[in-house]
Amino acid sequence: MAPILKVAVIGAGISGLATARALKREAHQVVVYEKSDQLGGTWVYDPRVESDPLGLDPNREIVHSSLYRSLCTNLPRQLMGFVDYPFAIREYGDSRNFPGHEEVLEFLNEFARDFGLVELIRFKTEVVLVEQVDLRNDQWIVGSRANKVSSSEVFDAVVVCVGHYTQPRLADLPGIENWPGKQMHSHNYRVPEPFQDQIVVVIGDGPSALDIPLEISKVAKEVHLSSKSPDIKLSKLDCGDNMWQHSKIDHVDGNGEVTFQDGASIRADFILHCTGFNYCFPLLKTEGIVAVDDNRVGPLYKHIFPPQLAPNLSFVGVPYRSAPLTMMIDLQAKWMAHVLSGKAPLPSKEEILADVQKYYRYMDDKGIPKHHTHSLWFEFEYPDWLASQVGLAGADEQTRLIKKSYFKFIADKSFWRNGEWQLGYGLEEDELR
Ligand SMILES: Cc1cc2nc3c(=O)[nH]c(=O)nc-3n(C[C@H](O)[C@H](O)[C@H](O)COP(=O)(O)OP(=O)(O)OC[C@H]3O[C@@H](n4cnc5c(N)ncnc54)[C@H](O)[C@@H]3O)c2cc1C
Ligand SMILES: *[C@@H]1O[C@H](CO)[C@@H](O)[C@H](O)[C@H]1NC(C)=O
């Protein structure tokens, strides 16, 4: 019989919950550390914003969630569930295809209750340190703080599930040190009011760089989107009379002007950075064995195991651009738990390190920038591989079809409907079938 391990899970968001369930199923002894007073991570809306709207001040008090008040999921609900625990249409909730964030939180609480996970969580307990006891001892120390009281405990294994949508990543803007206007990163965006009557430039290409400007445009004087995609031409958007699309910003000036590479130049009041986030693990002390370099967390075998410390240190929830995301995280958790139990033993340290290096070389050959190391490009290859490792079938036909029709829709840009940005990209129930 496999030994029962004492495992620390850090974080009680989707990754920590999926991990706790998978470890519990393998009969391990699990402690989940959660610094907040409730589970759900990103999905716990917090109206507070940080004192530094760009997140540069290292002494600021950190607010974990980047949710804004109006946020609905950007994946249809069929793609929001766990492997064997679908995000069904709730009787009491709304039946929109793209539910509001409150419903996701409710779903996660229900999940945690149904699998007896709540009692495993130590709330309001922040992990400040994770390190090996010493080089000869395979165990790990987890140092934590609760109510200003520090304590530490020894574990056989640690799974890091702290999320990666909290620390702002900012674009390089020539001249920004002299630019006199206001700035904010989307991490600190909650409601449109601060943008009332402002001329706003929104930088970014991700989902928040599409969603937030539309909301802002209802109150702002003008909204100018700036994208770094190479094929963008200056154009007026037909989703309101005050929105324009621009190319990348060339530079900004001390007189308040923002000049785009398309040659246009405007005097703006506010720059909103929807430029994504950086991985950040201040709690980890691994003597550089796992490091973050230009948003590559590495080396990590299959985005989970640092070869030198595997399998007792692992990361769940690192990859992004995955649809379905929750299912991918759930499969990571299941595989990690099987590896810890010896049901799915890893190849040798040398082999798994070679595998990571092969992946890095592949990226180099393809010219994929380092900071895209953990992007899954919405492919099924990785989750399907994980599923095969734990004896499950990969994503089913229905999931593939839903994803396909969803992305076709996004690509068609049909979500700009009647000059209105529809919540949830305007997808109707029947369009996903
Ligand atoms: C604006 C926004 C919109 C999104 N929309 C979608 C969507 O529509 N669909 C989708 O599938 N995904 C979406 N995502 C991705 C989302 O992050 C994932 O759905 C999911 O929340 C990731 O879960 P996680 O557990 O990895 O991280 P998180 O949800 O961030 O959870 C991490 C947890 O770890 C805790 N923690 C961190 N550090 C410590 C510490 N030192 N000690 C103790 N506890 C700690 C935190 O308090 C938190 O509870 C969105 C993300 C953002 C930012
Ligand atoms: C992982 O932890 C178990 C239990 O403490 C231990 O027996 C094993 O040697 C550890 N493995 C490594 C590679 O450190």
Coordinates of C-alpha atoms and ligand atoms in Angstrom, one line a residue:
M1 CA 0.0 0.0 0.0
A2 CA 1.2 3.5 -0.8
P3 CA 2.3 5.5 2.2
I4 CA 0.0 8.2 3.5
L5 CA 1.7 11.5 3.1
K6 CA 1.2 14.7 4.9
V7 CA 0.7 17.3 2.2
A8 CA 0.4 21.1 2.4
V9 CA -1.7 22.8 -0.2
I10 CA -1.2 26.6 -0.5
G11 CA -4.2 28.5 -1.6
A12 CA -7.9 27.6 -1.7
G13 CA -8.9 28.8 -5.2
I14 CA -9.9 26.5 -8.0
S15 CA -6.4 25.0 -8.1
G16 CA -6.1 24.4 -4.3
L17 CA -9.6 23.0 -4.1
A18 CA -9.1 20.6 -7.0
T19 CA -5.7 19.6 -5.5
A20 CA -7.2 19.0 -2.0
R21 CA -9.9 16.8 -3.5
A22 CA -7.5 14.8 -5.5
L23 CA -5.1 14.2 -2.6
K24 CA -7.9 13.3 -0.2
R25 CA -9.1 10.7 -2.7
E26 CA -5.6 9.2 -2.6
A27 CA -6.1 9.1 1.2
H28 CA -3.3 11.6 2.0
Q29 CA -3.5 13.9 5.0
V30 CA -4.2 17.3 3.6
V31 CA -3.9 20.8 5.1
V32 CA -4.9 23.7 2.9
Y33 CA -3.6 27.2 3.8
E34 CA -5.7 30.1 2.7
K35 CA -4.7 33.7 3.6
S36 CA -8.2 35.0 3.0
D37 CA -11.2 34.4 5.2
Q38 CA -13.0 32.5 2.5
L39 CA -12.3 30.0 -0.4
G40 CA -12.6 30.8 -4.1
G41 CA -9.4 32.9 -4.7
T42 CA -9.9 35.1 -7.8
W43 CA -13.7 34.5 -7.6
V44 CA -14.0 36.3 -4.3
Y45 CA -14.9 39.8 -5.4
D46 CA -13.1 42.4 -3.3
P47 CA -14.2 46.1 -3.8
R48 CA -11.0 47.3 -2.3
V49 CA -8.2 48.5 -4.6
E50 CA -4.5 48.8 -3.8
S51 CA -2.9 52.1 -2.7
D52 CA -0.7 52.0 -5.8
P53 CA -3.0 51.6 -8.8
L54 CA 0.0 50.2 -10.9
G55 CA 1.1 47.8 -8.2
L56 CA 4.7 49.1 -8.2
D57 CA 5.1 49.9 -4.5
P58 CA 6.5 46.9 -2.8
N59 CA 5.1 47.9 0.6
R60 CA 1.5 48.2 -0.5
E61 CA -1.1 46.0 1.0
I62 CA -2.0 43.4 -1.7
V63 CA -5.6 42.7 -2.7
H64 CA -5.7 39.2 -4.2
S65 CA -8.6 39.3 -6.7
S66 CA -8.6 41.2 -10.0
L67 CA -12.3 40.9 -10.5
Y68 CA -14.4 43.9 -11.5
R69 CA -17.9 44.3 -10.3
S70 CA -19.7 43.5 -13.5
L71 CA -17.5 40.5 -14.6
C72 CA -19.2 37.6 -16.2
T73 CA -17.1 34.5 -17.2
N74 CA -15.5 34.7 -20.5
L75 CA -16.0 30.9 -21.1
P76 CA -19.4 29.5 -21.5
R77 CA -20.7 27.7 -18.4
Q78 CA -20.2 24.3 -20.1
L79 CA -16.5 25.0 -20.0
M80 CA -16.3 26.1 -16.4
G81 CA -16.8 22.8 -14.5
F82 CA -14.5 20.2 -13.0
V83 CA -13.9 16.9 -14.8
D84 CA -16.7 15.1 -13.1
Y85 CA -18.6 18.0 -11.5
P86 CA -20.2 20.1 -14.2
F87 CA -21.1 23.8 -13.8
A88 CA -24.7 23.1 -14.4
I89 CA -27.5 25.6 -14.8
R90 CA -28.5 26.3 -11.2
E91 CA -32.1 26.4 -10.4
Y92 CA -31.8 29.5 -8.3
G93 CA -29.1 31.2 -10.4
D94 CA -29.3 32.9 -13.7
S95 CA -29.3 30.8 -16.8
R96 CA -27.0 32.9 -18.9
N97 CA -24.4 31.0 -20.8
F98 CA -21.8 33.3 -19.2
P99 CA -22.7 33.5 -15.6
G100 CA -21.7 36.4 -13.3
H101 CA -18.8 36.0 -10.9
E102 CA -21.1 35.5 -7.9
E103 CA -22.3 32.3 -9.4
V104 CA -18.8 30.9 -9.9
L105 CA -18.1 31.5 -6.2
E106 CA -21.3 29.8 -5.2
F107 CA -20.3 26.8 -7.4
L108 CA -16.9 26.6 -5.8
N109 CA -18.4 26.7 -2.3
E110 CA -20.8 23.9 -3.3
F111 CA -17.9 21.9 -4.7
A112 CA -15.9 22.3 -1.5
R113 CA -18.9 21.4 0.7
D114 CA -19.8 18.3 -1.4
F115 CA -16.3 16.9 -1.1
G116 CA -15.6 17.8 2.5
L117 CA -12.9 20.2 1.7
V118 CA -13.9 23.1 3.9
E119 CA -12.7 21.4 7.0
L120 CA -9.3 20.9 5.5
I121 CA -8.8 24.7 5.1
R122 CA -7.0 26.9 7.6
F123 CA -8.4 30.3 6.8
K124 CA -6.7 33.6 7.4
T125 CA -3.4 31.8 7.4
E126 CA -0.8 33.2 5.1
V127 CA 2.1 31.0 4.1
V128 CA 5.3 33.1 4.2
L129 CA 7.9 30.4 3.7
V130 CA 8.3 27.1 2.0
E131 CA 11.7 25.4 2.2
Q132 CA 13.3 22.0 2.5
V133 CA 14.2 21.1 6.0
D134 CA 17.7 20.5 4.9
L135 CA 19.5 18.8 2.0
R136 CA 19.6 15.4 3.6
N137 CA 16.0 15.5 4.8
D138 CA 13.3 15.2 2.1
Q139 CA 10.7 17.0 4.1
W140 CA 9.4 20.5 3.8
I141 CA 8.9 23.3 6.3
V142 CA 5.8 25.5 5.8
G143 CA 6.0 28.8 7.7
S144 CA 2.8 30.6 8.1
R145 CA 1.2 33.6 9.9
A146 CA -2.3 33.8 11.4
N147 CA -3.5 36.7 13.5
K148 CA 0.1 38.0 13.5
V149 CA 1.2 34.7 15.1
S150 CA 3.9 32.9 13.2
S151 CA 4.2 29.1 13.2
S152 CA 5.7 26.4 11.2
E153 CA 5.0 22.8 10.4
V154 CA 6.7 20.0 8.6
F155 CA 5.2 18.2 5.6
D156 CA 6.2 15.4 3.2
A157 CA 5.0 17.4 0.2
V158 CA 3.9 20.9 -0.7
V159 CA 1.6 21.9 -3.6
V160 CA 1.7 25.6 -4.6
C161 CA -1.7 26.8 -5.8
V162 CA -1.4 30.6 -5.1
G163 CA -2.7 31.8 -8.5
H164 CA -1.1 34.2 -10.9
Y165 CA -3.5 37.1 -11.5
T166 CA -2.5 39.5 -8.8
Q167 CA 0.9 41.0 -9.7
P168 CA 0.5 43.5 -12.5
R169 CA 2.6 43.3 -15.6
L170 CA 3.2 46.6 -17.3
A171 CA 4.1 47.5 -20.9
D172 CA 7.2 49.5 -21.5
L173 CA 6.1 53.0 -22.5
P174 CA 8.8 55.4 -23.6
G175 CA 8.4 58.7 -21.8
I176 CA 6.0 57.5 -19.1
E177 CA 8.1 58.9 -16.3
N178 CA 7.2 62.4 -17.5
W179 CA 3.6 61.8 -18.5
P180 CA 1.3 63.8 -16.2
G181 CA -1.9 61.8 -16.4
K182 CA -3.5 59.2 -14.3
Q183 CA -2.7 55.5 -14.6
M184 CA -4.2 52.2 -13.4
H185 CA -3.6 48.5 -14.0
S186 CA -6.7 46.4 -14.6
H187 CA -6.0 44.6 -11.4
N188 CA -7.3 47.7 -9.6
Y189 CA -10.3 48.2 -11.9
R190 CA -13.7 47.6 -10.2
V191 CA -16.2 50.1 -11.5
P192 CA -16.3 52.6 -14.4
E193 CA -16.9 55.7 -12.2
P194 CA -13.2 56.9 -12.0
F195 CA -13.3 57.2 -15.8
Q196 CA -16.2 59.6 -15.9
D197 CA -15.7 62.3 -18.7
Q198 CA -12.1 61.2 -19.2
I199 CA -10.1 60.6 -22.4
V200 CA -8.8 57.1 -21.8
V201 CA -6.2 54.9 -23.5
V202 CA -6.5 51.2 -22.8
I203 CA -3.5 49.1 -23.5
G204 CA -3.7 45.3 -24.0
D205 CA -4.9 42.4 -26.1
G206 CA -6.5 40.0 -23.6
P207 CA -10.1 39.5 -22.5
S208 CA -10.0 42.4 -20.0
A209 CA -8.8 44.8 -22.7
L210 CA -12.0 44.0 -24.6
D211 CA -14.4 43.9 -21.7
I212 CA -13.4 46.9 -19.5
P213 CA -13.2 49.5 -22.3
L214 CA -16.8 48.8 -23.3
E215 CA -17.9 49.4 -19.8
I216 CA -15.9 52.5 -19.5
S217 CA -17.1 53.9 -22.8
K218 CA -20.5 54.4 -21.3
V219 CA -19.2 57.1 -19.0
A220 CA -15.9 58.2 -20.5
K221 CA -15.5 61.0 -23.1
E222 CA -13.3 58.9 -25.4
V223 CA -11.8 55.5 -25.3
H224 CA -8.8 54.6 -27.4
L225 CA -7.7 51.0 -27.5
S226 CA -4.1 50.3 -28.2
S227 CA -3.1 46.8 -29.4
K228 CA 0.4 45.5 -30.1
S229 CA -0.9 43.1 -32.8
P230 CA 1.0 43.9 -36.0
D231 CA -2.0 44.1 -38.3
I232 CA -4.0 46.7 -36.4
K233 CA -5.0 49.9 -38.4
L234 CA -6.4 53.0 -36.9
S235 CA -10.2 52.8 -37.0
K236 CA -13.3 53.9 -35.3
L237 CA -15.2 51.1 -33.6
D238 CA -18.9 50.7 -34.4
C239 CA -19.8 49.8 -30.8
G240 CA -20.4 53.4 -29.7
D241 CA -19.5 56.8 -31.0
N242 CA -16.5 57.3 -28.7
M243 CA -14.2 54.3 -29.3
W244 CA -11.2 54.0 -31.5
Q245 CA -8.7 51.2 -32.2
H246 CA -5.0 52.1 -32.5
S247 CA -1.8 50.3 -32.9
K248 CA 0.9 50.1 -30.3
I249 CA 1.9 53.2 -28.4
D250 CA 5.1 54.8 -29.7
H251 CA 5.7 57.2 -26.9
V252 CA 4.1 59.5 -24.4
D253 CA 5.0 63.1 -23.6
G254 CA 5.2 65.5 -20.7
N255 CA 2.3 67.6 -22.2
G256 CA -0.1 64.6 -21.8
E257 CA 0.1 63.4 -25.4
V258 CA 0.0 59.8 -26.3
T259 CA 1.4 59.0 -29.7
F260 CA 0.7 55.7 -31.4
Q261 CA 2.8 53.9 -34.0
D262 CA 0.0 54.5 -36.6
G263 CA 1.0 58.2 -36.3
A264 CA -2.1 59.4 -34.5
S265 CA -1.6 61.3 -31.4
I266 CA -4.1 62.3 -28.7
R267 CA -4.1 64.1 -25.4
A268 CA -5.3 61.6 -22.8
D269 CA -6.2 61.9 -19.1
F270 CA -5.9 58.3 -18.2
I271 CA -3.9 55.2 -19.2
L272 CA -5.4 51.9 -18.3
H273 CA -3.0 49.0 -18.5
C274 CA -4.8 45.7 -19.3
T275 CA -1.5 44.1 -19.9
G276 CA -1.7 40.9 -17.8
F277 CA 0.1 39.6 -14.8
N278 CA 3.4 38.3 -13.6
Y279 CA 4.1 35.0 -11.8
C280 CA 5.3 35.7 -8.3
F281 CA 6.2 33.2 -5.5
P282 CA 7.6 35.3 -2.6
L283 CA 7.1 32.4 -0.2
L284 CA 9.3 29.9 -2.0
K285 CA 12.9 29.5 -0.8
T286 CA 14.4 26.9 -3.2
E287 CA 17.9 28.4 -3.6
G288 CA 17.1 29.2 -7.2
I289 CA 16.0 25.6 -8.1
V290 CA 12.7 27.1 -9.2
A291 CA 12.9 30.6 -10.5
V292 CA 10.7 33.0 -12.5
D293 CA 12.5 34.5 -15.5
D294 CA 10.5 36.7 -17.9
N295 CA 7.3 34.9 -16.7
R296 CA 8.7 31.5 -17.2
V297 CA 8.4 29.5 -14.0
G298 CA 11.1 26.9 -14.3
P299 CA 12.2 24.5 -14.9
L300 CA 8.9 22.7 -14.5
Y301 CA 8.1 19.3 -15.9
K302 CA 4.7 19.5 -17.6
H303 CA 4.2 22.9 -15.9
I304 CA 4.0 21.1 -12.5
F305 CA 7.1 19.4 -11.1
P306 CA 10.6 21.0 -10.7
P307 CA 12.8 18.1 -11.8
Q308 CA 15.2 18.4 -8.8
L309 CA 12.5 18.6 -6.2
A310 CA 9.9 16.3 -7.7
P311 CA 7.5 14.9 -6.8
N312 CA 7.3 16.5 -3.3
L313 CA 7.2 20.1 -4.5
S314 CA 4.7 20.8 -7.2
F315 CA 2.6 23.6 -8.8
V316 CA -1.0 23.4 -9.9
G317 CA -2.7 26.1 -11.9
V318 CA 0.4 27.6 -13.7
P319 CA -0.7 27.2 -17.4
Y320 CA -3.2 29.7 -18.9
R321 CA -5.1 30.2 -22.2
S322 CA -6.9 26.9 -21.7
A323 CA -10.5 26.3 -22.5
P324 CA -11.7 24.6 -20.4
L325 CA -9.4 25.9 -17.7
T326 CA -11.0 24.4 -14.6
M327 CA -10.9 21.0 -16.2
M328 CA -7.3 21.3 -17.1
I329 CA -6.5 22.3 -13.5
D330 CA -8.5 19.4 -12.2
L331 CA -6.5 17.0 -14.4
Q332 CA -3.2 18.5 -13.2
A333 CA -4.4 17.9 -9.6
K334 CA -5.4 14.3 -10.3
W335 CA -2.1 13.5 -12.1
M336 CA 0.0 15.2 -9.4
A337 CA -1.9 13.2 -6.7
H338 CA -1.3 9.9 -8.7
V339 CA 2.4 10.7 -9.0
L340 CA 2.7 11.4 -5.2
S341 CA 0.9 8.1 -4.5
G342 CA 3.3 6.2 -6.8
K343 CA 0.4 5.2 -9.1
A344 CA 2.0 7.2 -11.9
P345 CA 5.7 7.3 -11.2
L346 CA 7.8 10.0 -12.9
P347 CA 10.7 9.1 -15.2
S348 CA 14.1 9.9 -13.8
K349 CA 15.2 13.4 -12.8
E350 CA 17.5 13.5 -15.9
E351 CA 14.7 12.4 -18.2
I352 CA 12.2 15.0 -17.0
L353 CA 14.8 17.7 -17.0
A354 CA 15.7 16.8 -20.6
D355 CA 12.0 16.9 -21.4
V356 CA 11.7 20.5 -20.1
Q357 CA 14.8 21.5 -22.0
K358 CA 13.4 20.0 -25.2
Y359 CA 10.3 22.1 -24.8
Y360 CA 12.4 25.2 -24.3
R361 CA 14.4 24.4 -27.5
Y362 CA 11.2 23.9 -29.4
M363 CA 10.0 27.3 -28.3
D364 CA 13.3 28.9 -29.4
D365 CA 13.1 27.2 -32.8
K366 CA 9.6 28.4 -33.3
G367 CA 10.5 31.9 -32.1
I368 CA 8.0 31.7 -29.3
P369 CA 8.9 34.3 -26.6
K370 CA 9.9 33.0 -23.2
H371 CA 7.0 34.7 -21.5
H372 CA 4.6 32.4 -23.4
T373 CA 6.1 29.3 -21.8
H374 CA 2.9 28.5 -19.9
S375 CA 0.4 29.4 -22.6
L376 CA -1.6 26.4 -23.8
W377 CA -3.0 28.3 -26.9
F378 CA -6.4 26.8 -26.1
E379 CA -5.2 23.4 -27.5
F380 CA -6.4 20.1 -26.0
E381 CA -3.1 18.4 -26.3
Y382 CA -1.9 19.0 -22.8
P383 CA -5.2 18.3 -20.9
D384 CA -5.6 15.2 -23.0
W385 CA -2.1 14.0 -22.1
L386 CA -2.9 14.6 -18.4
A387 CA -6.1 12.7 -18.7
S388 CA -4.3 9.7 -20.3
Q389 CA -1.9 9.6 -17.4
V390 CA -4.7 9.1 -14.9
G391 CA -6.7 6.6 -17.0
L392 CA -9.3 9.1 -18.2
A393 CA -10.5 9.9 -21.7
G394 CA -9.5 13.3 -23.0
A395 CA -12.0 16.1 -23.6
D396 CA -15.2 14.6 -25.0
E397 CA -16.8 15.5 -28.3
Q398 CA -19.3 17.9 -26.8
T399 CA -16.6 19.9 -25.0
R400 CA -14.6 20.1 -28.2
L401 CA -17.6 21.3 -30.2
I402 CA -18.5 23.9 -27.6
K403 CA -15.0 25.2 -27.6
K404 CA -14.9 25.2 -31.4
S405 CA -18.2 27.1 -31.8
Y406 CA -17.2 29.5 -29.0
F407 CA -13.9 30.4 -30.7
K408 CA -15.4 30.6 -34.1
F409 CA -17.8 33.2 -32.6
I410 CA -15.0 35.2 -31.1
A411 CA -13.1 35.1 -34.3
D412 CA -16.1 36.3 -36.3
K413 CA -16.3 39.3 -33.9
S414 CA -20.1 38.8 -34.1
F415 CA -20.1 39.8 -30.5
W416 CA -20.2 43.4 -31.5
R417 CA -23.9 43.3 -31.9
N418 CA -26.2 46.2 -32.7
G419 CA -23.4 48.5 -31.7
E420 CA -23.5 47.0 -28.2
W421 CA -21.1 44.8 -26.5
Q422 CA -23.2 42.0 -25.2
L423 CA -22.3 40.6 -21.8
G424 CA -20.7 37.2 -22.3
Y425 CA -19.8 38.2 -25.8
G426 CA -23.4 38.1 -26.9
L427 CA -23.6 34.4 -27.3
E428 CA -27.1 33.0 -27.2
E429 CA -28.0 29.6 -25.7
D430 CA -28.6 27.9 -29.1
E431 CA -25.4 29.2 -30.6
L432 CA -23.3 26.9 -28.5
R433 CA -25.0 23.8 -29.4
Ligands
LIG1 C1 -10.4 39.2 -14.3 C2 -10.3 37.7 -14.5 C3 -11.3 37.0 -15.2 C4 -11.2 35.6 -15.3 N1 -12.2 35.0 -16.0 C5 -12.2 33.6 -16.1 C6 -13.2 32.9 -16.7 O1 -14.2 33.5 -17.2 N2 -13.2 31.5 -16.8 C7 -12.1 30.9 -16.2 O2 -12.1 29.6 -16.3 N3 -11.1 31.5 -15.7 C8 -11.1 32.9 -15.5 N4 -10.0 33.5 -14.9 C9 -8.9 32.7 -14.5 C10 -9.0 32.4 -13.0 O3 -7.9 32.9 -12.4 C11 -9.2 31.0 -12.7 O4 -10.5 30.7 -13.1 C12 -9.0 30.5 -11.3 O5 -9.5 31.5 -10.4 C13 -7.6 30.2 -11.0 O6 -7.6 29.6 -9.7 P1 -6.3 29.4 -8.8 O7 -6.7 28.6 -7.7 O8 -5.1 28.9 -9.7 O9 -5.8 30.9 -8.4 P2 -6.6 31.9 -7.5 O10 -8.1 31.9 -7.8 O11 -5.9 33.2 -7.6 O12 -6.5 31.3 -6.0 C14 -5.3 31.4 -5.3 C15 -5.6 31.4 -3.8 O13 -4.3 31.3 -3.1 C16 -4.4 32.1 -1.9 N5 -3.0 32.5 -1.6 C17 -2.1 33.2 -2.3 N6 -0.9 33.3 -1.7 C18 -1.1 32.7 -0.5 C19 -0.2 32.5 0.6 N7 1.0 32.9 0.6 N8 -0.7 31.8 1.7 C20 -2.0 31.4 1.7 N9 -2.9 31.5 0.7 C21 -2.4 32.2 -0.4 C22 -5.2 33.3 -2.4 O14 -5.8 34.0 -1.3 C23 -6.3 32.6 -3.3 O15 -7.4 32.2 -2.5 C24 -10.1 34.9 -14.8 C25 -9.1 35.6 -14.1 C26 -9.2 37.0 -13.9 C27 -8.1 37.7 -13.2
LIG2 C1 9.2 12.7 -0.9 O1 8.7 12.5 0.4 C2 8.7 11.2 0.9 C3 8.0 11.1 2.2 O2 8.6 12.1 3.1 C4 10.1 10.7 1.0 O3 10.2 9.3 1.4 C5 10.8 10.8 -0.4 O4 12.2 10.5 -0.3 C6 10.7 12.3 -0.9 N1 11.2 12.3 -2.3 C7 12.2 13.2 -2.7 C8 12.7 13.0 -4.0 O5 12.6 14.0 -1.9

